[in-house]
PDB file of C-alpha atoms and ligand atoms in Angstrom:
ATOM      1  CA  UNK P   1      10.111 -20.226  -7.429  1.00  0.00           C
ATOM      2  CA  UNK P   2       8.436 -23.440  -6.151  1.00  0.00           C
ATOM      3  CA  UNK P   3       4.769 -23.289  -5.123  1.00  0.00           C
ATOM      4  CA  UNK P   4       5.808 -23.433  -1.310  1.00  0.00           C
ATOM      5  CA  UNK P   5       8.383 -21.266  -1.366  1.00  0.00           C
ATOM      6  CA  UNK P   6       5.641 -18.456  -3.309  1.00  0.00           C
ATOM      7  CA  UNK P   7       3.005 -18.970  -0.936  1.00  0.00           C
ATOM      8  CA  UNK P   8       5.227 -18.544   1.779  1.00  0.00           C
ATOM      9  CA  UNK P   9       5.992 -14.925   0.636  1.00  0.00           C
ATOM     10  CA  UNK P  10       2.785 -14.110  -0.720  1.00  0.00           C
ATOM     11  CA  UNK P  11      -0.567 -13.088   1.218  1.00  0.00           C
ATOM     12  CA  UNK P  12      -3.231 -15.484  -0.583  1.00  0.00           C
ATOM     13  CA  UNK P  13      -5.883 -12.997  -0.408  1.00  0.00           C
ATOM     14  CA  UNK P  14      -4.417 -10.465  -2.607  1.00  0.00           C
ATOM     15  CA  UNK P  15      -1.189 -11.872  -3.845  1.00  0.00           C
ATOM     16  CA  UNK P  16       0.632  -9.161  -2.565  1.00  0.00           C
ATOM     17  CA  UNK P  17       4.233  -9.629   0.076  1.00  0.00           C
ATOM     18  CA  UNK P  18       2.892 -11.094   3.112  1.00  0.00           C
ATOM     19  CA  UNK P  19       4.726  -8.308   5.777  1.00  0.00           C
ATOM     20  CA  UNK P  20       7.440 -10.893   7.279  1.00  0.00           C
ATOM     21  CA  UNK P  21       8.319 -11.473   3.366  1.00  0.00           C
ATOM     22  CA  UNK P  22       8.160  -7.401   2.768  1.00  0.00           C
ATOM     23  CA  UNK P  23       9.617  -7.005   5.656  1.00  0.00           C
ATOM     24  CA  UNK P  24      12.841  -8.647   3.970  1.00  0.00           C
ATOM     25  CA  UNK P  25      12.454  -6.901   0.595  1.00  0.00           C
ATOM     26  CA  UNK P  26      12.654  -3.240   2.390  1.00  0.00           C
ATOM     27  CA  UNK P  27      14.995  -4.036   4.589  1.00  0.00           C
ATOM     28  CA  UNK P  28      17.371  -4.769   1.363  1.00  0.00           C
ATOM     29  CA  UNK P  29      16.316  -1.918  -0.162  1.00  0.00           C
ATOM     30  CA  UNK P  30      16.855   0.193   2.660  1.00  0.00           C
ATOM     31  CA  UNK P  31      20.402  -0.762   3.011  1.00  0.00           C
ATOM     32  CA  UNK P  32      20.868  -0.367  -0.722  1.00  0.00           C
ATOM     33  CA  UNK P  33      19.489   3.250  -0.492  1.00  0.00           C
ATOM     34  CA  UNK P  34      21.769   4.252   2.581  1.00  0.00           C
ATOM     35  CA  UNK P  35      24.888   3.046   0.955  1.00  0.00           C
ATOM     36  CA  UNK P  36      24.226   5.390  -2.177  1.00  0.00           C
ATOM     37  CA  UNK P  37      22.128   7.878   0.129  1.00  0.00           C
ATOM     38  CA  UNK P  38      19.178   7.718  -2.130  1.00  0.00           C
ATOM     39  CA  UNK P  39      16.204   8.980  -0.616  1.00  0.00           C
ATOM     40  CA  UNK P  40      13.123   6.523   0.114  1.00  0.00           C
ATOM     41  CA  UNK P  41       9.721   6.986   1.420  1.00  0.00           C
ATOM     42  CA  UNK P  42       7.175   4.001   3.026  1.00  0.00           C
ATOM     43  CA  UNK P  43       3.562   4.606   2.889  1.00  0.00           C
ATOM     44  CA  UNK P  44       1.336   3.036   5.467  1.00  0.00           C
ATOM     45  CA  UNK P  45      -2.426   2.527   4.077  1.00  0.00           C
ATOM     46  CA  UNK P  46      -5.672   1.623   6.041  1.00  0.00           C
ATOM     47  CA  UNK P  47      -8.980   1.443   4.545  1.00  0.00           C
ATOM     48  CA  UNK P  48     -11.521   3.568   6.022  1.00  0.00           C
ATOM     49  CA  UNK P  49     -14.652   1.885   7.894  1.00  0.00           C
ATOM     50  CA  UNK P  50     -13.701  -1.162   6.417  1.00  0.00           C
ATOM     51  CA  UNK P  51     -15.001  -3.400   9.575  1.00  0.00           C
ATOM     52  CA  UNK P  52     -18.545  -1.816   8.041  1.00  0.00           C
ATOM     53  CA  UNK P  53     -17.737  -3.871   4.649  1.00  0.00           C
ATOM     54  CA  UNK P  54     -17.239  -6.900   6.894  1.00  0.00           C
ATOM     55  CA  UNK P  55     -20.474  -6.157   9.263  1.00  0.00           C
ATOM     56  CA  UNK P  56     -22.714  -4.926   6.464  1.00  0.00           C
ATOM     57  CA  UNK P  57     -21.746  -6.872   3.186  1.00  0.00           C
ATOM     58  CA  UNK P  58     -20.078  -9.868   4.570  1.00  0.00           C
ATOM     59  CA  UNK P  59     -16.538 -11.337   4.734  1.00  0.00           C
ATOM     60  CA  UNK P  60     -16.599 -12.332   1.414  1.00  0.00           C
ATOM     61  CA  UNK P  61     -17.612  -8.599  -0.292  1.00  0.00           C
ATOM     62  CA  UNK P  62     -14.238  -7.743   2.508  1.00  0.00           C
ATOM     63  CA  UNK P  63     -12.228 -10.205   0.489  1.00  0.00           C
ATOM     64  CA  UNK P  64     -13.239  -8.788  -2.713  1.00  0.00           C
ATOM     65  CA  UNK P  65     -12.537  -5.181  -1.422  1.00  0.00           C
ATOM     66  CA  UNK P  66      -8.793  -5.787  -0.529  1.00  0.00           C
ATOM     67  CA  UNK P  67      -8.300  -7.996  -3.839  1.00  0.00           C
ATOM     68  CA  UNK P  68      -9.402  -5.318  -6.157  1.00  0.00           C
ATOM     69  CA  UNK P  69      -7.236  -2.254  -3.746  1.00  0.00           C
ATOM     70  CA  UNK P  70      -4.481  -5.007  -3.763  1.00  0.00           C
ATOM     71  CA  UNK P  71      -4.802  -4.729  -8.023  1.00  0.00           C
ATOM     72  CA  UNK P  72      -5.389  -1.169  -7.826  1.00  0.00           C
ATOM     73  CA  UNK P  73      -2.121  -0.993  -6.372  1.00  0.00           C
ATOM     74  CA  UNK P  74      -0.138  -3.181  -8.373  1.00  0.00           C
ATOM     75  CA  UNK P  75      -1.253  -1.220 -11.504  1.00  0.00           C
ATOM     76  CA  UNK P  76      -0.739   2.372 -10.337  1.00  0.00           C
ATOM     77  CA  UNK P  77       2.659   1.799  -8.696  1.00  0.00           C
ATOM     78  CA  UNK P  78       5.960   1.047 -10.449  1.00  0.00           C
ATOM     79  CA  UNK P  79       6.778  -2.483 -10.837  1.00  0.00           C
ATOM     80  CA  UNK P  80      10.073  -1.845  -8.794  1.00  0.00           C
ATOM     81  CA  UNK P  81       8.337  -0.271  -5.831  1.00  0.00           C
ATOM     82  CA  UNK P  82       7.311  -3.191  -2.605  1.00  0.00           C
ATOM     83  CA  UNK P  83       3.796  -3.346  -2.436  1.00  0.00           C
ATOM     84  CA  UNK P  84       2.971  -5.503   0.699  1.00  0.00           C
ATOM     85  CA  UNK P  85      -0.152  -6.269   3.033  1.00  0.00           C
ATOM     86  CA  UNK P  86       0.090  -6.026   6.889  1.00  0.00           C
ATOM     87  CA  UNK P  87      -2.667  -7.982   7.336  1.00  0.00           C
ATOM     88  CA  UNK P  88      -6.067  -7.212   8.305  1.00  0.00           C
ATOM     89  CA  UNK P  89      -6.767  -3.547   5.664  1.00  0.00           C
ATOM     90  CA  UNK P  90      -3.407  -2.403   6.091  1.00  0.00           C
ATOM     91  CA  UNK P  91      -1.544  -2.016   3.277  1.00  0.00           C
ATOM     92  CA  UNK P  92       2.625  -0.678   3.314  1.00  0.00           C
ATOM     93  CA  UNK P  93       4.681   0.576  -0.142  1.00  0.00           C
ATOM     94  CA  UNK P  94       8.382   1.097  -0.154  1.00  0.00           C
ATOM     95  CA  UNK P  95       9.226   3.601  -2.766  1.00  0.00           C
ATOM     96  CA  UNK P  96      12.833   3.595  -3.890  1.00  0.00           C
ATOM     97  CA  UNK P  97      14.574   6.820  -4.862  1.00  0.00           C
ATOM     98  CA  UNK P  98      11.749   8.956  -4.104  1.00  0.00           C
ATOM     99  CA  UNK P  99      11.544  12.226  -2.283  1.00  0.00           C
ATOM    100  CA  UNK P 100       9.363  13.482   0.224  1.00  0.00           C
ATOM    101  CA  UNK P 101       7.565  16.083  -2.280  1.00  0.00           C
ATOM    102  CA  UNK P 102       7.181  13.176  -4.981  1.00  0.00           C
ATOM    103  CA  UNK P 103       5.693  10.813  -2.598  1.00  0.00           C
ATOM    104  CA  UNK P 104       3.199  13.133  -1.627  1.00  0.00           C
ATOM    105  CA  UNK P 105       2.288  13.166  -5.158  1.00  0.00           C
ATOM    106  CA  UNK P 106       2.264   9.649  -5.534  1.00  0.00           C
ATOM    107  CA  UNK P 107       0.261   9.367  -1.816  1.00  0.00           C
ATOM    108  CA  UNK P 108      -2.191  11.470  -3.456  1.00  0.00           C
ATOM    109  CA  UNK P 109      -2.639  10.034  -6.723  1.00  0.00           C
ATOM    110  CA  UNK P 110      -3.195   5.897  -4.099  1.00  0.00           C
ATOM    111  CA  UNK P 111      -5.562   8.152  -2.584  1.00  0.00           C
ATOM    112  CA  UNK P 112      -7.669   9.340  -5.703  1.00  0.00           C
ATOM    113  CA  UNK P 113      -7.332   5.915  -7.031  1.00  0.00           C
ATOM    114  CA  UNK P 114      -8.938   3.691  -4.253  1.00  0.00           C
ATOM    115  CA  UNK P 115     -12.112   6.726  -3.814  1.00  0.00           C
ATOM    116  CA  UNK P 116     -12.724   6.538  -7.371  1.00  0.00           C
ATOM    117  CA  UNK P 117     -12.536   2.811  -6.884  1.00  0.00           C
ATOM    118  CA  UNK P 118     -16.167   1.040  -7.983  1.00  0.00           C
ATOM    119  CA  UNK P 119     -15.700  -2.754  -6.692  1.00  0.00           C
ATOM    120  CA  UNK P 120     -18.455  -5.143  -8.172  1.00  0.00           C
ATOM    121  CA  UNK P 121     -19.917  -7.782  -5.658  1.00  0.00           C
ATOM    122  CA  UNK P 122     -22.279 -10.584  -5.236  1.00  0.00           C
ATOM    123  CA  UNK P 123     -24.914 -10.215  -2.978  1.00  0.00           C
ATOM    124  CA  UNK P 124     -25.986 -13.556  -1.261  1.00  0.00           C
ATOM    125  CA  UNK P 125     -29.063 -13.443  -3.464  1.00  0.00           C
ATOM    126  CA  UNK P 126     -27.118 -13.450  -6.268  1.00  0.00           C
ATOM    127  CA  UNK P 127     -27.784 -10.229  -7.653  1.00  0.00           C
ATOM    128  CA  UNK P 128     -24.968  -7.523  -8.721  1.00  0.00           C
ATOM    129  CA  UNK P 129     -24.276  -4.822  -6.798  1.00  0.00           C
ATOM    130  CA  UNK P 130     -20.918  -2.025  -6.414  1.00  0.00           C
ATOM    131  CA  UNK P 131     -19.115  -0.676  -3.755  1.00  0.00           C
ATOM    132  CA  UNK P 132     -19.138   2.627  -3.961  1.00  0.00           C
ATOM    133  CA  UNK P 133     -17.491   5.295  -1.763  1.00  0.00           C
ATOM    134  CA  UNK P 134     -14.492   3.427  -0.145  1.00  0.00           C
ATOM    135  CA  UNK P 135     -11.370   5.452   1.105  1.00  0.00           C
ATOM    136  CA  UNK P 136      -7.825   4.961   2.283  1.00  0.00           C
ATOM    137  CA  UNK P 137      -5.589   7.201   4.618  1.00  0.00           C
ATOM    138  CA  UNK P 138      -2.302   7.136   4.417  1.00  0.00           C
ATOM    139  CA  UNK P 139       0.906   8.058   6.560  1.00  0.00           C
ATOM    140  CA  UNK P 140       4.470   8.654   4.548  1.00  0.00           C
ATOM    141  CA  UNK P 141       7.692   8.359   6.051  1.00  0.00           C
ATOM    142  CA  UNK P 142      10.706   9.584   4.037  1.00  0.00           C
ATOM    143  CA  UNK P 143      14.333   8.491   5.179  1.00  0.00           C
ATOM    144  CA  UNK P 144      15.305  12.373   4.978  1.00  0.00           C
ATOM    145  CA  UNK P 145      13.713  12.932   8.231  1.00  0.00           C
ATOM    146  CA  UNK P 146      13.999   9.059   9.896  1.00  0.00           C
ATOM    147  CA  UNK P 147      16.751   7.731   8.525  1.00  0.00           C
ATOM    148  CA  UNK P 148      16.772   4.177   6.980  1.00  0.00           C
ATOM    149  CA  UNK P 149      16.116   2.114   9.399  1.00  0.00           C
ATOM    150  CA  UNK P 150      12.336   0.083   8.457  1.00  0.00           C
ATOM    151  CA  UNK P 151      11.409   0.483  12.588  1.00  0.00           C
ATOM    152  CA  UNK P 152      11.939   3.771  12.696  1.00  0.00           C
ATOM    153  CA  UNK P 153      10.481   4.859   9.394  1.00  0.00           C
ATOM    154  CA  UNK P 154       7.174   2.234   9.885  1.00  0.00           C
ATOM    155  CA  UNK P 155       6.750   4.178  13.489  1.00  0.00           C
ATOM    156  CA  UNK P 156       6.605   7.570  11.980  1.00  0.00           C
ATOM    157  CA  UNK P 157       4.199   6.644   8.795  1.00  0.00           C
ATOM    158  CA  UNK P 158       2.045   4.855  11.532  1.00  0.00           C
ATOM    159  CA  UNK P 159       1.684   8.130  13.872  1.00  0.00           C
ATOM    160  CA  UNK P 160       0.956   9.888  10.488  1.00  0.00           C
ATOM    161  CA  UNK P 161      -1.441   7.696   9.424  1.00  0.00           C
ATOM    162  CA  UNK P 162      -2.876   7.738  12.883  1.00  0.00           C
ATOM    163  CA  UNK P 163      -3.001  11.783  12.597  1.00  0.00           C
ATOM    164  CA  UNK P 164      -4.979  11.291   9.158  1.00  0.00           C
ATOM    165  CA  UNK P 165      -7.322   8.974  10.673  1.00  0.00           C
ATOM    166  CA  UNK P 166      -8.117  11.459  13.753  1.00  0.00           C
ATOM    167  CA  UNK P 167      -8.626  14.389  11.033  1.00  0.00           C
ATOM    168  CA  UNK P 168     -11.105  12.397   8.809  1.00  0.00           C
ATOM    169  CA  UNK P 169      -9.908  10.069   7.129  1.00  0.00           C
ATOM    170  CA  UNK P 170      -9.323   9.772   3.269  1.00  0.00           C
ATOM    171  CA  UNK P 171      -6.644  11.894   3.767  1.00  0.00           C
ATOM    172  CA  UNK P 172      -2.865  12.031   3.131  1.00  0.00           C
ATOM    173  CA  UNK P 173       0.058  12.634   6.263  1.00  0.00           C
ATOM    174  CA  UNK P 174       3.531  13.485   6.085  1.00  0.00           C
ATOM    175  CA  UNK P 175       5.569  12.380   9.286  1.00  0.00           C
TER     176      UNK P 175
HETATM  177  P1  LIG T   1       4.570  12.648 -12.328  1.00  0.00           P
HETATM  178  O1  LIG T   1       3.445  11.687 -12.422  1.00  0.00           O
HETATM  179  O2  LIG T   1       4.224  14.004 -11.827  1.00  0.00           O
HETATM  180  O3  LIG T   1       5.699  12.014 -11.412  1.00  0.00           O
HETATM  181  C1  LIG T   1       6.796  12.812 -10.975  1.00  0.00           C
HETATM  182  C2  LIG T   1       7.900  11.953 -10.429  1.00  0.00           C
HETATM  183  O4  LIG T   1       7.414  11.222  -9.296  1.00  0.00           O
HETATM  184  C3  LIG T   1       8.415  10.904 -11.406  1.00  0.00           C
HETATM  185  O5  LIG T   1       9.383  11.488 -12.219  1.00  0.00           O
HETATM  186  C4  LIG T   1       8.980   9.864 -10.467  1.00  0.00           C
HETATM  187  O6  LIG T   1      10.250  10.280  -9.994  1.00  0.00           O
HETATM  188  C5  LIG T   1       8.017   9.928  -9.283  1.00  0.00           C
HETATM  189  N1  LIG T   1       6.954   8.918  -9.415  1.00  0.00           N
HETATM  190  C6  LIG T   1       5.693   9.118  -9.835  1.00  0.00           C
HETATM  191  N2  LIG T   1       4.979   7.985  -9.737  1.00  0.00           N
HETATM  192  C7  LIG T   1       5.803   7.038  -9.264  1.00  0.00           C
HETATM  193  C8  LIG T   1       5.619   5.648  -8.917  1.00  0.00           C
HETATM  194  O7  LIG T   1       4.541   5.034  -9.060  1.00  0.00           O
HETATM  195  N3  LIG T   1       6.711   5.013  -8.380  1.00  0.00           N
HETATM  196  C9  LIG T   1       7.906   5.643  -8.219  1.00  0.00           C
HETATM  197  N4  LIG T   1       8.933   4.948  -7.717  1.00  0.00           N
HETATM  198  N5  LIG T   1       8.110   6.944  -8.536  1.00  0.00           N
HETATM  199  C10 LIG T   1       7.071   7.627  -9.058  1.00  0.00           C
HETATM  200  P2  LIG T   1       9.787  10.849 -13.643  1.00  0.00           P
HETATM  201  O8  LIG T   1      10.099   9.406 -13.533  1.00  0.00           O
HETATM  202  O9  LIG T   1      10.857  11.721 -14.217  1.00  0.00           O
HETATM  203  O10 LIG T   1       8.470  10.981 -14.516  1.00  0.00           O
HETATM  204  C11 LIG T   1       8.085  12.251 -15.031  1.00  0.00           C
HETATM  205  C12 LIG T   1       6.673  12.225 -15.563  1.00  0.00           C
HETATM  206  O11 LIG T   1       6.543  11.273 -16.642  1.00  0.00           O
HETATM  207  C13 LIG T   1       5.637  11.794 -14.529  1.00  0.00           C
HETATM  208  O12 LIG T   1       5.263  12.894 -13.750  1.00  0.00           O
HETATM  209  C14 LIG T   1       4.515  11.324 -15.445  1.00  0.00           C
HETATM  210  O13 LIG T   1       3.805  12.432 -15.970  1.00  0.00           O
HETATM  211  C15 LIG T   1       5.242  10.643 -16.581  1.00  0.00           C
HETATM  212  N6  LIG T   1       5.401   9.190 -16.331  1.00  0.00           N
HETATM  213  C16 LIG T   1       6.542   8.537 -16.096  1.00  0.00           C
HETATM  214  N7  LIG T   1       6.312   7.200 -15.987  1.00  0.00           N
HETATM  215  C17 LIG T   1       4.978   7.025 -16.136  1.00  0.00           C
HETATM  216  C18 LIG T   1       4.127   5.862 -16.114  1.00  0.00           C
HETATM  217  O14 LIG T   1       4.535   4.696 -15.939  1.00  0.00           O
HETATM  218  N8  LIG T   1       2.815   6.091 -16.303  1.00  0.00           N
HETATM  219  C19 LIG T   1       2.328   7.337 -16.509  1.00  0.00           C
HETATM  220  N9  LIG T   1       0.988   7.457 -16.654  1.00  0.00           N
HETATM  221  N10 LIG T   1       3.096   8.449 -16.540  1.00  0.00           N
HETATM  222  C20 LIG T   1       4.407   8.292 -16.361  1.00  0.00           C
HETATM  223  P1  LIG T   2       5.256   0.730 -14.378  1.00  0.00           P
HETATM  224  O1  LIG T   2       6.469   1.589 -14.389  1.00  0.00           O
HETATM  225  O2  LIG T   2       5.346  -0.543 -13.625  1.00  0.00           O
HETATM  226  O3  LIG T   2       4.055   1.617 -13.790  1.00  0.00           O
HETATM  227  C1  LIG T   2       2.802   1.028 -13.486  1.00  0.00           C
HETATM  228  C2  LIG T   2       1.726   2.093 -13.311  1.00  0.00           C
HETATM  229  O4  LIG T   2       2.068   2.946 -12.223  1.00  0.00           O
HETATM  230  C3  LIG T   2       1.559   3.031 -14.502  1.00  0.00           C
HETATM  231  O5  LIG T   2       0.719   2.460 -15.472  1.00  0.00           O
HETATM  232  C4  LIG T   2       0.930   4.251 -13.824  1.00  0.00           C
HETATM  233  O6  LIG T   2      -0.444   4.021 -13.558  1.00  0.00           O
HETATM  234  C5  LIG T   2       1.647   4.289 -12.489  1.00  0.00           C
HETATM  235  N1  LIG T   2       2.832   5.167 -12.595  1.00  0.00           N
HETATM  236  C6  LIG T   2       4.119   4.777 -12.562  1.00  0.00           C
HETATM  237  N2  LIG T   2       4.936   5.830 -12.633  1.00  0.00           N
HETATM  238  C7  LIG T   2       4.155   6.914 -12.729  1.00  0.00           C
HETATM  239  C8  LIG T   2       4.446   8.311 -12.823  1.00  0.00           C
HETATM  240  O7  LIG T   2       5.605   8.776 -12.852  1.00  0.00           O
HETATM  241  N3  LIG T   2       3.368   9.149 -12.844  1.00  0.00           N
HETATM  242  C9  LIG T   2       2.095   8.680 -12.845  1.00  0.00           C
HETATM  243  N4  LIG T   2       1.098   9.571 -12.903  1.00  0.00           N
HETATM  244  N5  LIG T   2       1.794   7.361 -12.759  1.00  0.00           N
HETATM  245  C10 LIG T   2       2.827   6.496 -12.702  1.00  0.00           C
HETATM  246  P2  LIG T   2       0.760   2.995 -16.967  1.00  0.00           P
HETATM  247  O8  LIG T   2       0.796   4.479 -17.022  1.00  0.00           O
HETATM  248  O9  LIG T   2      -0.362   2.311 -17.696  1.00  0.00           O
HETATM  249  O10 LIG T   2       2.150   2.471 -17.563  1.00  0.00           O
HETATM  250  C11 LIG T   2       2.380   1.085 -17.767  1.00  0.00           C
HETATM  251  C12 LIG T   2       3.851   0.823 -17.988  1.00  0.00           C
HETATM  252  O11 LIG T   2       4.283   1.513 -19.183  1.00  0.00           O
HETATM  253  C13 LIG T   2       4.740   1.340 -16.868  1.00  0.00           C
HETATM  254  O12 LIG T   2       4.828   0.343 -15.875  1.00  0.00           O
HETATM  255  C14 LIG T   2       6.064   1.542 -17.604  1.00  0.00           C
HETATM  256  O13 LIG T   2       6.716   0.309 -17.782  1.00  0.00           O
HETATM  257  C15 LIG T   2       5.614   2.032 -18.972  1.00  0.00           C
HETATM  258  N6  LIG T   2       5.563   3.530 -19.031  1.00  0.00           N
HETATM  259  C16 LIG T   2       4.481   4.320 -19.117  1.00  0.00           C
HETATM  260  N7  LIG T   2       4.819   5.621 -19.209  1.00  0.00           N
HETATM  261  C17 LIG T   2       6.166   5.667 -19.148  1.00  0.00           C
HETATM  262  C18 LIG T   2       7.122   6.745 -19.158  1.00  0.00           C
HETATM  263  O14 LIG T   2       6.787   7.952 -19.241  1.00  0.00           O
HETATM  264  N8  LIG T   2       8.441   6.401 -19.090  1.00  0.00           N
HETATM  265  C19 LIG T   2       8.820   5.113 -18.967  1.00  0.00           C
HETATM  266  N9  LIG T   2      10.134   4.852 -18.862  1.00  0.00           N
HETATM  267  N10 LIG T   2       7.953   4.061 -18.956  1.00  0.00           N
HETATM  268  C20 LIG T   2       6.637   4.345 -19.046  1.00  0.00           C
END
């Protein structure tokens, strides 16, 4: 693809779908999936406390946080799953022909993944220094239980992913 065309689709902070561009991508999928009534599941991710990154550490230690979940992402998730950023620390996956019990497991394993997360920084002094201790909750939505349209199933992984937030955080909800 031409450079304009790529940045177009891509978020430039983590190289991920920008969410008009992933937006598009699930949307095709979804329709795929309902004609041959495969099963599909969207997970909604938000970083926990991640405004204390920005406050604390600085905007730029925040950019290095959601490049290195962005990665972490990429690398734990099948290449043929839609990894996409929402902007701000929210973070959406489409996963095609999955289940509700498998993307649990899969929910789980994100989940694991970005708490054992170390992410090294630069400190305005210069010196090194890790991040330590950072956490995700997540909200699935399966097309079992919502059907395959991306409103619908986006509305239910957000009330989940509200209900993990209100029970602690670094936590994994089924809709
Ligand atoms: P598992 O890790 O317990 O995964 C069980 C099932 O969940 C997989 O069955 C697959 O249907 C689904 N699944 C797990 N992770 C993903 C994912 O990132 N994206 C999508 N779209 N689906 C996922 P499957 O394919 O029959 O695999 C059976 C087992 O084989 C897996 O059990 C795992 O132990 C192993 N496996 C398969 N592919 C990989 C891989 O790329 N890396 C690793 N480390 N193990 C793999
Ligand atoms: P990929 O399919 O794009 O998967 C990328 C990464 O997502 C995997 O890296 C793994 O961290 C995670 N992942 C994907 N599916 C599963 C799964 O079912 N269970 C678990 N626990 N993790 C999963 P990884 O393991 O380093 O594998 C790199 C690539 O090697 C995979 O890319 C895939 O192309 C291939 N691969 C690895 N194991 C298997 C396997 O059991 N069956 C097949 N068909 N391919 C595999």
């Amino acid at each position: 693809l031409p450079q304009w065309r790529r940045s177009a689709q891509r978020d430039a902070k983590t190289g991920l779908a920008n969410s008009m561009h992933w937006d598009r991508l699930a949307v095709d999928e979804l329709r795929r999936a309902e004609s041959r009534k495969n099963p599909t599941a969207v997970l909604l991710l938000d970083l926990d406390h991640f405004k204390r990154v920005n406050d604390d550490l600085g905007h730029l230690a925040g950019d290095s946080v959601l490049a290195a979940v962005a990665l972490l992402l990429r690398t734990n998730i099948r290449r043929g799953d839609l990894v996409g950023r929402f902007g701000g620390e929210e973070f959406v996956i489409l996963l095609p022909a999955t289940g509700s019990s498998e993307a649990e497991a899969i929910a789980q394993r994100v989940r694991r993944s970005v708490a054992a997360l170390r992410v090294p920084l630069t400190t305005a002094d210069g010196s090194p220094h890790e991040l330590v201790g950072l956490t995700v909750s997540i909200g699935v939505a399966t097309t079992q239980r919502f059907g395959y349209e991306l409103p619908d199933l986006l509305a239910a992984a957000d009330s989940a992913l509200l209900a993990a937030k209100g029970s602690g955080r670094n936590l994994v909800t089924m809709a």
